[in-house]
């Protein structure tokens, strides 16, 4: 099965600290790479963790707060210096285009850069043969969307022995992988499940930052393999968390629990939290949803 | 005497590395702070080296290459979060305004931000009671200016004993500090140099990055206390240095020698240089101009 990984490049929040970098994650699925958010210093983090970005083509920006976008000019400039010749697409709220396009296009004049605005609603904004990315509207102090990365349904696995037994010609294999039955020259029909076994599961990852806790999110990410949900504050700061349209660790865990996801990843830590406080956040989340992981820079999670 | 210091926040060049940050320096003179260039991550460097930026009001941008400007949006955003209420002035080539203003004003909507374009010629672009900053045209692949920070001539030091002996009234002291003689009630004239001693020297610092080596620079910085001159490459890469409009370490040292400056500070190291190679650059420069210092992040040089 192809690797599907999430690498944490930054899990801090708006106010910069020396402990955390601002938000950014690299998602790799098979050989493809996708960047989600791009806080200041993201290009250095990609270098620090030896991330391969030669196949990075799509960058998804959740919203226009600086801690999610300030790394974009530097990143595309360096990609330009590296002579990337493929088109690089930046998916972002439309309001970001006049802010970012002048500096980014100036910075990366060698790069084939395209800005693709998306709206604040659920929609598939990227798809290829095997993957789709869907926006997930969130509620923050300005328009913000999460992203769900999903593998499309995969072909069924051929049972080699059965294929040989019935002398199935190669030209039929693709259809059989998609679920077709096979009709023998004598008219007998061999049911697909005699020829194939179930396909590998289609995995999915949801990135949910920054937001108030929302039941709609739990509904949208039902049963997902890995949910990243922001957990900016501990419950002890619930009122300031609400006032700034963020979530507490317990709230993130409640969403994970309601959605019955397989694992929860928390991050987007407030600058007021020190190293040990992150353990407190993790305990708080695990009390509600045991399968919780606390983000840290450089961590790669396999899905 | 008030402190006059230069703190190196970044001394790398265009291609990012994990060893150096891109260009930025904090100049403090007395209680005032000035930032020169602002590569990506500058706000983190200011935090890392515990620099006091509460009195930072003026930012000088030498040119519009990304490694000198990408830290601006994050820096002003954080200054906005810190509720700076004084006006912050960004001095930059006019072409930078449409590139940077949209993102910076959006980022720092709480901040009183002003963009002050300067031209590619020698001119005083900032002055207050005690300091002036002059642009110094350089030759790079796009319009670029260095900056000379100069203390204005200082008042002469009062000789307390002479002031007491001639019973000089307080209202005359300011004039005497400026060099006036003093006339006694009986008409006798006391020469100023009987009442005062020479003022403290007026110090000066020149920031010269990025450029081909120029005799005009040596002329402009004649006898200066500290010259920062870019030294992107070793002499072994002189031709590529020339092709990219940069200087070698030996060339920087030749300018320092020609200008008879007191000390030379080199930086803007090519990403191709590793840790030990910087020692090579330093040796190369010192062979020509012994009083050379190699920049490193976090270093503070007192003038």
XYZ file of C-alpha atoms in Angstrom:
606
model
C 0.000 0.000 0.000
C 1.273 3.466 -0.867
C 2.438 5.587 2.060
C 0.035 8.247 3.316
C 1.774 10.501 5.838
C 1.358 13.792 7.631
C 4.507 15.678 8.694
C 4.151 18.481 11.211
C 6.219 21.488 10.121
C 4.689 23.869 12.645
C 2.106 23.511 15.396
C 2.252 26.908 17.095
C -0.301 29.684 16.777
C -0.424 33.415 16.000
C 2.046 34.825 18.480
C 5.520 33.558 17.557
C 7.530 31.545 20.072
C 10.951 29.940 20.050
C 9.382 26.559 20.832
C 6.990 26.155 17.937
C 6.819 27.177 14.313
C 3.542 28.548 13.007
C 1.094 26.242 11.199
C 2.174 24.068 8.330
C 1.880 20.384 7.444
C 3.169 18.333 4.560
C 0.817 15.565 3.411
C 2.301 12.885 1.197
C 0.192 10.259 -0.528
C 2.143 7.843 -2.687
C 4.622 10.070 -4.471
C 2.465 13.205 -4.291
C 3.040 15.989 -1.798
C 0.573 18.622 -0.590
C 1.249 21.498 1.756
C -1.431 22.717 4.138
C -0.892 26.231 5.485
C 2.489 27.921 5.329
C 3.510 29.990 8.353
C 6.769 31.959 8.410
C 9.780 29.659 8.296
C 7.987 26.761 6.582
C 10.672 26.501 3.890
C 13.300 26.120 6.625
C 11.225 23.436 8.337
C 10.917 21.515 5.064
C 14.695 21.659 4.805
C 15.271 20.807 8.470
C 13.162 17.653 8.246
C 14.539 16.724 4.809
C 11.115 16.725 3.206
C 10.995 15.917 -0.458
C 9.067 18.692 -2.196
C 9.978 17.895 -5.777
C 6.434 16.604 -6.258
C 4.728 19.422 -4.364
C 2.179 20.985 -6.726
C -0.738 22.070 -4.527
C -0.722 24.309 -1.466
C -3.923 24.659 0.569
C -4.382 27.731 2.772
C -7.084 27.440 5.445
C -7.443 31.168 6.119
C -5.596 34.456 5.917
C -4.164 34.895 9.394
C -0.450 35.586 9.166
C 0.642 32.477 11.045
C -0.841 30.421 8.172
C 0.499 32.407 5.184
C 3.707 34.364 5.881
C 5.941 31.562 4.678
C 4.438 31.562 1.172
C 6.642 34.219 -0.497
C 9.851 32.591 0.752
C 8.717 29.097 -0.139
C 7.757 29.923 -3.726
C 10.865 32.038 -4.171
C 13.047 29.093 -3.187
C 11.010 26.748 -5.391
C 11.697 29.230 -8.219
C 15.436 29.137 -7.473
C 15.259 25.338 -7.629
C 13.819 25.594 -11.155
C 10.560 23.821 -10.522
C 8.893 23.829 -13.908
C 5.528 22.300 -13.067
C 2.584 24.531 -12.225
C 2.201 25.286 -8.512
C -1.395 25.908 -7.432
C -2.229 27.853 -4.284
C -5.790 27.189 -3.081
C -6.948 30.020 -0.829
C -9.835 32.299 0.099
C -10.297 34.839 -2.681
C -9.476 37.781 -0.380
C -5.934 36.469 -0.153
C -5.161 36.936 -3.825
C -4.644 40.741 -3.801
C -2.614 40.403 -0.601
C -0.288 37.634 -1.685
C -0.177 37.598 -5.465
C 1.958 40.756 -5.985
C 4.731 39.641 -3.632
C 4.583 35.954 -4.582
C 4.603 36.515 -8.328
C 7.436 39.020 -7.995
C 9.353 36.556 -5.821
C 8.862 33.565 -8.033
C 8.870 35.015 -11.516
C 10.431 31.794 -12.812
C 7.676 29.717 -11.291
C 4.433 28.785 -12.979
C 2.180 29.933 -10.134
C -1.636 29.830 -10.115
C -3.993 31.143 -7.450
C -7.181 29.138 -7.157
C -9.789 30.728 -4.883
C -12.223 28.498 -3.035
C -15.480 29.364 -1.316
C -16.558 28.934 2.278
C -18.633 25.781 1.678
C -18.118 22.062 1.246
C -16.711 21.293 -2.187
C -14.138 19.080 -3.855
C -11.407 21.591 -4.779
C -8.783 19.120 -5.983
C -8.942 15.689 -7.487
C -6.784 13.362 -9.479
C -7.048 9.669 -10.333
C -6.595 8.501 -6.761
C -7.125 11.435 -4.380
C -9.629 14.166 -3.657
C -9.463 17.166 -1.347
C -12.636 18.678 0.067
C -13.081 21.992 1.866
C -14.804 21.905 5.240
C -16.213 25.267 6.421
C -15.141 26.224 9.953
C -16.111 29.057 12.276
C -13.225 31.386 13.111
C -12.708 35.142 13.401
C -12.441 35.299 9.633
C -13.443 32.871 6.843
C -11.630 29.601 7.371
C -11.894 26.108 5.909
C -10.443 22.797 6.922
C -9.472 20.221 4.307
C -10.273 16.517 4.001
C -7.775 14.452 2.018
C -9.373 11.229 0.814
C -8.130 8.368 -1.250
C -10.729 7.422 -3.857
C -12.097 3.859 -3.791
C -9.300 1.547 -4.883
C -9.426 -1.321 -7.408
C -10.118 -4.781 -6.015
C -7.161 -7.152 -5.662
C -6.906 -9.833 -8.344
C -6.745 -13.430 -7.105
C -4.006 -14.624 -9.415
C -4.851 -18.293 -9.080
C -8.485 -17.763 -10.161
C -7.440 -15.576 -13.096
C -5.115 -18.351 -14.268
C -7.698 -21.067 -13.691
C -10.311 -19.358 -15.881
C -7.680 -18.153 -18.395
C -8.948 -14.560 -18.136
C -7.363 -12.451 -20.909
C -5.301 -9.429 -19.822
C -7.677 -6.992 -21.532
C -10.388 -7.884 -19.018
C -8.292 -7.434 -15.863
C -8.934 -3.700 -15.469
C -12.713 -4.215 -15.566
C -12.513 -7.105 -13.117
C -10.504 -4.949 -10.709
C -13.386 -2.455 -10.863
C -15.863 -5.213 -9.891
C -17.023 -6.724 -13.213
C -17.897 -10.392 -13.421
C -16.236 -12.498 -16.146
C -18.127 -14.506 -18.772
C -16.321 -17.601 -20.023
C -16.356 -18.497 -23.768
C -18.920 -21.235 -22.932
C -21.289 -18.616 -21.442
C -20.722 -19.439 -17.752
C -20.472 -16.312 -15.574
C -17.758 -16.193 -12.903
C -18.770 -13.832 -10.119
C -16.290 -11.036 -9.361
C -15.739 -12.141 -5.794
C -14.379 -15.455 -7.049
C -11.779 -13.506 -9.056
C -10.895 -10.704 -6.639
C -10.560 -9.899 -2.982
C -11.589 -6.664 -1.278
C -9.605 -3.570 -2.218
C -7.205 -1.906 0.217
C -9.142 0.522 2.365
C -9.323 4.131 1.189
C -7.739 6.257 3.842
C -8.608 9.808 4.801
C -7.125 12.672 6.792
C -8.877 15.829 7.959
C -7.107 19.087 8.832
C -9.263 21.276 11.056
C -7.695 24.586 12.082
C -8.695 27.274 13.300
C -12.214 26.930 14.643
C -14.751 26.849 17.403
C -15.766 23.219 18.064
C -18.488 22.313 15.554
C -20.872 19.356 15.350
C -20.829 19.806 11.570
C -17.128 18.935 11.636
C -17.802 15.754 13.608
C -20.426 14.821 11.035
C -18.128 15.525 8.084
C -15.172 13.534 9.436
C -17.195 10.527 10.679
C -14.949 7.485 11.096
C -11.946 9.119 9.449
C -8.469 7.590 9.965
C -6.816 10.687 11.383
C -8.340 13.990 12.444
C -6.088 16.957 13.106
C -8.137 19.327 15.241
C -6.767 22.550 16.666
C -6.511 22.630 20.460
C -5.163 26.107 21.046
C -6.043 26.274 24.746
C -6.611 24.082 27.791
C -10.119 23.948 29.242
C -9.032 26.321 31.981
C -8.971 29.021 29.303
C -12.279 28.019 27.700
C -13.768 31.498 27.768
C -10.810 33.181 26.085
C -10.718 30.240 23.661
C -14.338 30.898 22.736
C -13.762 34.651 22.489
C -10.984 34.118 19.939
C -12.936 31.411 18.046
C -10.615 28.575 19.004
C -11.078 25.151 20.628
C -9.793 23.631 23.835
C -8.113 20.226 23.947
C -11.206 18.703 25.562
C -13.432 20.176 22.856
C -11.187 18.779 20.111
C -11.403 15.380 21.801
C -15.186 15.632 22.068
C -15.387 16.205 18.313
C -13.103 13.201 17.724
C -15.242 11.077 20.035
C -18.515 12.186 18.443
C -17.049 11.480 14.992
C -15.639 8.119 16.105
C -12.425 8.845 14.236
C -9.570 6.341 14.526
C -7.004 8.831 15.862
C -6.918 12.479 16.876
C -3.940 14.795 16.411
C -3.985 18.081 18.316
C -1.947 21.238 17.685
C -2.005 25.008 17.066
C -0.791 25.561 20.613
C -1.187 28.951 22.241
C 2.068 30.852 22.812
C 1.116 30.960 26.508
C 1.745 27.190 26.744
C 5.203 25.989 27.701
C 6.683 22.551 27.001
C 5.044 20.779 29.931
C 1.689 22.422 29.313
C 1.426 20.442 26.082
C 1.417 17.275 28.195
C -1.464 18.816 30.117
C -3.368 19.418 26.872
C -2.696 15.850 25.813
C -3.948 14.453 29.133
C -7.022 16.618 28.889
C -7.796 15.325 25.390
C -6.989 11.683 26.226
C -9.404 11.768 29.151
C -12.141 12.230 26.534
C -10.568 10.472 23.534
C -7.697 8.127 24.384
C -6.280 7.776 20.842
C -4.927 11.321 20.838
C -1.469 12.382 19.647
C 0.093 15.785 20.425
C 1.717 17.405 17.384
C 5.348 18.339 17.536
C 7.548 19.757 14.814
C 9.263 17.096 12.743
C 6.801 14.343 13.684
C 5.549 12.184 10.808
C 2.353 10.185 11.295
C 1.558 7.347 8.974
C -2.093 6.784 8.130
C 28.941 57.685 26.056
C 25.710 56.147 24.758
C 25.944 52.632 23.411
C 26.065 52.221 19.632
C 25.715 48.570 18.691
C 25.056 46.338 15.712
C 23.404 42.952 16.333
C 23.529 40.384 13.564
C 20.125 38.714 13.168
C 20.963 37.018 9.884
C 24.063 36.861 7.701
C 23.059 34.314 5.073
C 22.113 35.043 1.472
C 19.321 34.245 -0.990
C 19.202 30.457 -0.842
C 18.023 29.440 2.624
C 20.215 27.241 4.790
C 19.874 25.745 8.246
C 23.099 27.453 9.310
C 22.293 31.096 8.632
C 19.248 33.302 8.679
C 18.754 35.705 5.789
C 19.878 39.333 6.133
C 18.851 41.468 9.053
C 20.647 43.648 11.582
C 19.443 45.617 14.555
C 21.275 48.906 15.121
C 20.849 50.550 18.514
C 22.132 54.027 19.278
C 21.389 55.220 22.768
C 17.825 54.091 23.380
C 16.848 54.104 19.706
C 16.600 50.977 17.588
C 16.741 50.677 13.805
C 16.291 47.548 11.728
C 18.205 47.085 8.490
C 16.734 44.503 6.132
C 14.299 41.886 7.315
C 14.692 38.387 5.894
C 12.268 35.584 6.735
C 12.439 34.673 10.423
C 13.757 38.063 11.590
C 11.054 38.354 14.250
C 12.138 34.991 15.659
C 15.769 36.106 15.687
C 14.844 39.287 17.579
C 13.116 37.067 20.124
C 15.933 34.515 20.234
C 18.547 37.171 21.024
C 16.228 39.038 23.406
C 16.469 42.263 21.437
C 14.502 45.168 22.773
C 12.343 46.501 19.961
C 10.032 48.719 21.982
C 11.879 51.730 20.559
C 12.070 50.402 17.001
C 10.464 53.003 14.734
C 12.421 52.880 11.470
C 13.112 49.912 9.205
C 15.515 50.357 6.291
C 15.299 47.960 3.335
C 18.350 47.887 1.063
C 16.630 46.242 -1.907
C 13.755 44.001 -2.859
C 15.313 40.551 -3.004
C 13.291 38.170 -0.874
C 16.090 37.362 1.568
C 15.970 41.026 2.631
C 12.186 41.514 2.904
C 10.215 38.323 3.592
C 10.264 38.821 7.345
C 8.433 42.169 7.141
C 4.809 40.947 7.211
C 5.418 38.725 10.242
C 7.429 41.361 12.075
C 4.834 44.115 11.704
C 2.018 41.700 12.481
C 3.677 40.790 15.772
C 4.407 44.449 16.511
C 0.682 45.039 15.943
C -0.199 42.238 18.399
C 2.119 43.911 20.923
C 0.098 47.125 20.598
C 2.887 49.381 19.433
C 1.194 52.745 19.076
C 4.029 54.826 17.630
C 4.353 55.220 13.870
C 6.569 52.615 12.211
C 8.301 53.851 9.058
C 9.566 51.457 6.403
C 12.175 53.078 4.134
C 12.398 51.158 0.878
C 12.738 51.448 -2.896
C 9.438 52.693 -4.303
C 8.883 49.499 -6.329
C 8.494 47.641 -3.030
C 5.389 49.515 -1.962
C 2.846 47.740 -4.234
C 4.476 44.407 -3.370
C 4.545 44.769 0.386
C 1.944 47.312 1.394
C -1.190 45.152 0.800
C 0.050 42.236 2.922
C 1.733 44.377 5.585
C -1.192 46.742 6.106
C -3.608 43.812 6.222
C -1.334 42.058 8.719
C -0.799 45.019 10.975
C -4.082 46.867 10.797
C -3.585 48.009 14.402
C -0.181 49.455 13.574
C 0.485 52.982 12.402
C 2.584 51.977 9.390
C 4.131 54.355 6.855
C 6.048 53.481 3.688
C 8.715 56.006 2.808
C 10.280 55.439 -0.625
C 13.869 56.512 -1.181
C 15.750 57.023 -4.412
C 18.896 55.360 -5.735
C 21.239 58.258 -4.842
C 23.054 59.629 -1.808
C 20.634 61.417 0.484
C 19.890 61.813 4.167
C 16.646 59.835 4.538
C 16.355 59.984 8.321
C 17.515 62.414 10.939
C 16.750 63.336 14.487
C 18.592 65.491 17.041
C 21.572 63.179 17.305
C 21.580 60.751 14.361
C 21.331 60.774 10.587
C 20.978 57.942 8.098
C 22.235 58.346 4.545
C 21.587 56.134 1.536
C 24.595 54.887 -0.384
C 23.881 53.681 -3.943
C 25.282 50.223 -4.700
C 25.496 48.139 -7.865
C 23.529 44.914 -7.680
C 21.201 42.971 -9.988
C 18.407 45.346 -9.012
C 18.398 48.805 -7.379
C 20.086 48.555 -4.004
C 21.342 51.050 -1.448
C 23.541 50.734 1.598
C 22.967 52.906 4.662
C 25.366 55.002 6.723
C 24.327 55.612 10.324
C 26.128 58.648 11.728
C 26.012 60.378 15.036
C 25.828 64.134 14.514
C 28.637 66.271 15.999
C 28.267 66.160 19.758
C 28.410 69.056 22.244
C 31.822 69.821 23.795
C 32.434 68.632 27.337
C 32.205 71.333 30.010
C 35.284 71.714 32.271
C 33.415 72.052 35.521
C 36.279 73.696 37.382
C 36.620 76.503 34.768
C 32.837 77.099 34.718
C 32.925 77.497 38.520
C 36.029 79.707 38.465
C 34.465 82.213 36.020
C 30.996 81.861 37.626
C 29.376 81.133 34.234
C 25.571 81.301 34.590
C 23.607 78.148 33.679
C 21.810 79.908 30.812
C 25.115 80.167 28.922
C 26.146 76.535 29.276
C 24.300 75.252 26.187
C 25.995 77.844 23.966
C 29.405 77.094 25.452
C 28.898 73.363 24.779
C 28.329 74.321 21.132
C 31.666 76.217 21.083
C 30.813 79.801 22.125
C 33.342 81.854 24.077
C 32.188 83.484 27.333
C 32.398 87.233 28.044
C 32.823 88.132 31.724
C 30.865 91.057 33.223
C 34.153 93.077 33.107
C 34.430 92.556 29.341
C 37.206 89.958 29.368
C 36.612 87.124 26.843
C 37.293 83.568 27.986
C 38.071 81.364 24.977
C 35.862 78.284 24.621
C 38.759 75.869 24.857
C 39.507 77.126 28.354
C 35.916 76.186 29.322
C 35.441 72.929 27.433
C 37.275 69.899 26.217
C 36.789 68.142 22.883
C 33.432 66.419 22.384
C 33.112 62.652 22.328
C 33.781 61.427 18.818
C 30.790 61.018 16.521
C 30.659 57.403 15.528
C 29.437 55.951 12.280
C 28.443 52.580 10.856
C 27.951 51.669 7.210
C 25.849 48.752 5.982
C 26.838 47.697 2.478
C 24.890 44.775 1.008
C 24.444 43.538 -1.800
C 26.943 44.926 -4.304
C 29.853 44.620 -6.631
C 32.930 46.143 -4.985
C 32.837 49.908 -5.626
C 35.425 52.639 -5.191
C 32.556 55.052 -4.585
C 31.720 53.048 -1.461
C 35.302 53.312 -0.195
C 35.129 57.059 -0.756
C 31.779 57.394 1.054
C 32.803 55.394 4.117
C 36.293 56.921 4.513
C 37.628 56.408 8.046
C 34.317 55.057 9.377
C 34.287 53.134 12.688
C 32.688 49.982 11.337
C 31.955 48.934 7.779
C 29.705 45.968 7.125
C 30.482 44.850 3.588
C 28.939 41.818 1.967
C 31.372 39.003 1.196
C 29.121 36.448 -0.408
C 31.885 34.392 -1.994
C 35.550 33.455 -1.598
C 37.975 34.685 -4.264
C 37.972 31.221 -5.807
C 34.442 32.026 -6.976
C 35.237 35.539 -8.182
C 33.701 35.105 -11.605
C 30.373 33.806 -10.336
C 30.499 36.524 -7.693
C 30.845 39.155 -10.392
C 28.131 37.552 -12.523
C 25.643 37.782 -9.650
C 26.765 41.313 -8.678
C 28.279 40.301 -5.359
C 31.683 40.761 -3.710
C 34.333 38.331 -2.546
C 35.876 38.506 0.924
C 39.123 39.876 -0.531
C 37.212 42.559 -2.431
C 35.334 43.605 0.724
C 38.684 43.849 2.516
C 40.172 45.912 -0.323
C 37.308 48.410 0.041
C 37.899 48.539 3.809
C 41.598 49.058 3.261
C 41.091 51.758 0.633
C 38.616 53.518 2.937
C 40.907 53.143 5.951
C 37.948 52.153 8.099
C 38.615 51.123 11.695
C 36.993 47.702 11.428
C 35.376 45.563 8.747
C 32.485 43.176 9.306
C 31.765 40.649 6.570
C 28.591 38.635 5.945
C 25.865 37.647 3.447
C 27.481 34.261 3.069
C 26.649 32.104 0.084
C 24.615 28.984 0.862
C 27.436 26.976 -0.736
C 29.701 27.849 2.231
C 29.740 25.504 5.214
C 30.842 26.380 8.762
C 34.574 26.034 8.163
C 34.420 27.914 4.882
C 33.535 31.060 6.831
C 36.951 30.808 8.492
C 38.414 30.671 4.997
C 36.559 33.852 4.037
C 37.789 35.520 7.212
C 41.406 34.543 6.538
C 41.076 35.781 2.978
C 39.785 39.160 4.180
C 42.301 39.466 7.024
C 45.173 38.909 4.630
C 44.160 42.222 3.065
C 42.601 43.991 6.033
C 43.519 42.510 9.433
C 40.770 44.211 11.481
C 38.051 42.042 9.971
C 35.247 40.324 11.889
C 33.071 37.543 10.449
C 29.346 38.024 11.169
C 27.496 35.325 12.975
C 23.905 35.311 14.165
C 23.472 36.696 17.643
C 26.768 38.606 17.631
C 26.616 42.181 18.936
C 29.417 44.556 18.006
C 29.905 47.734 19.976
C 31.081 50.767 18.054
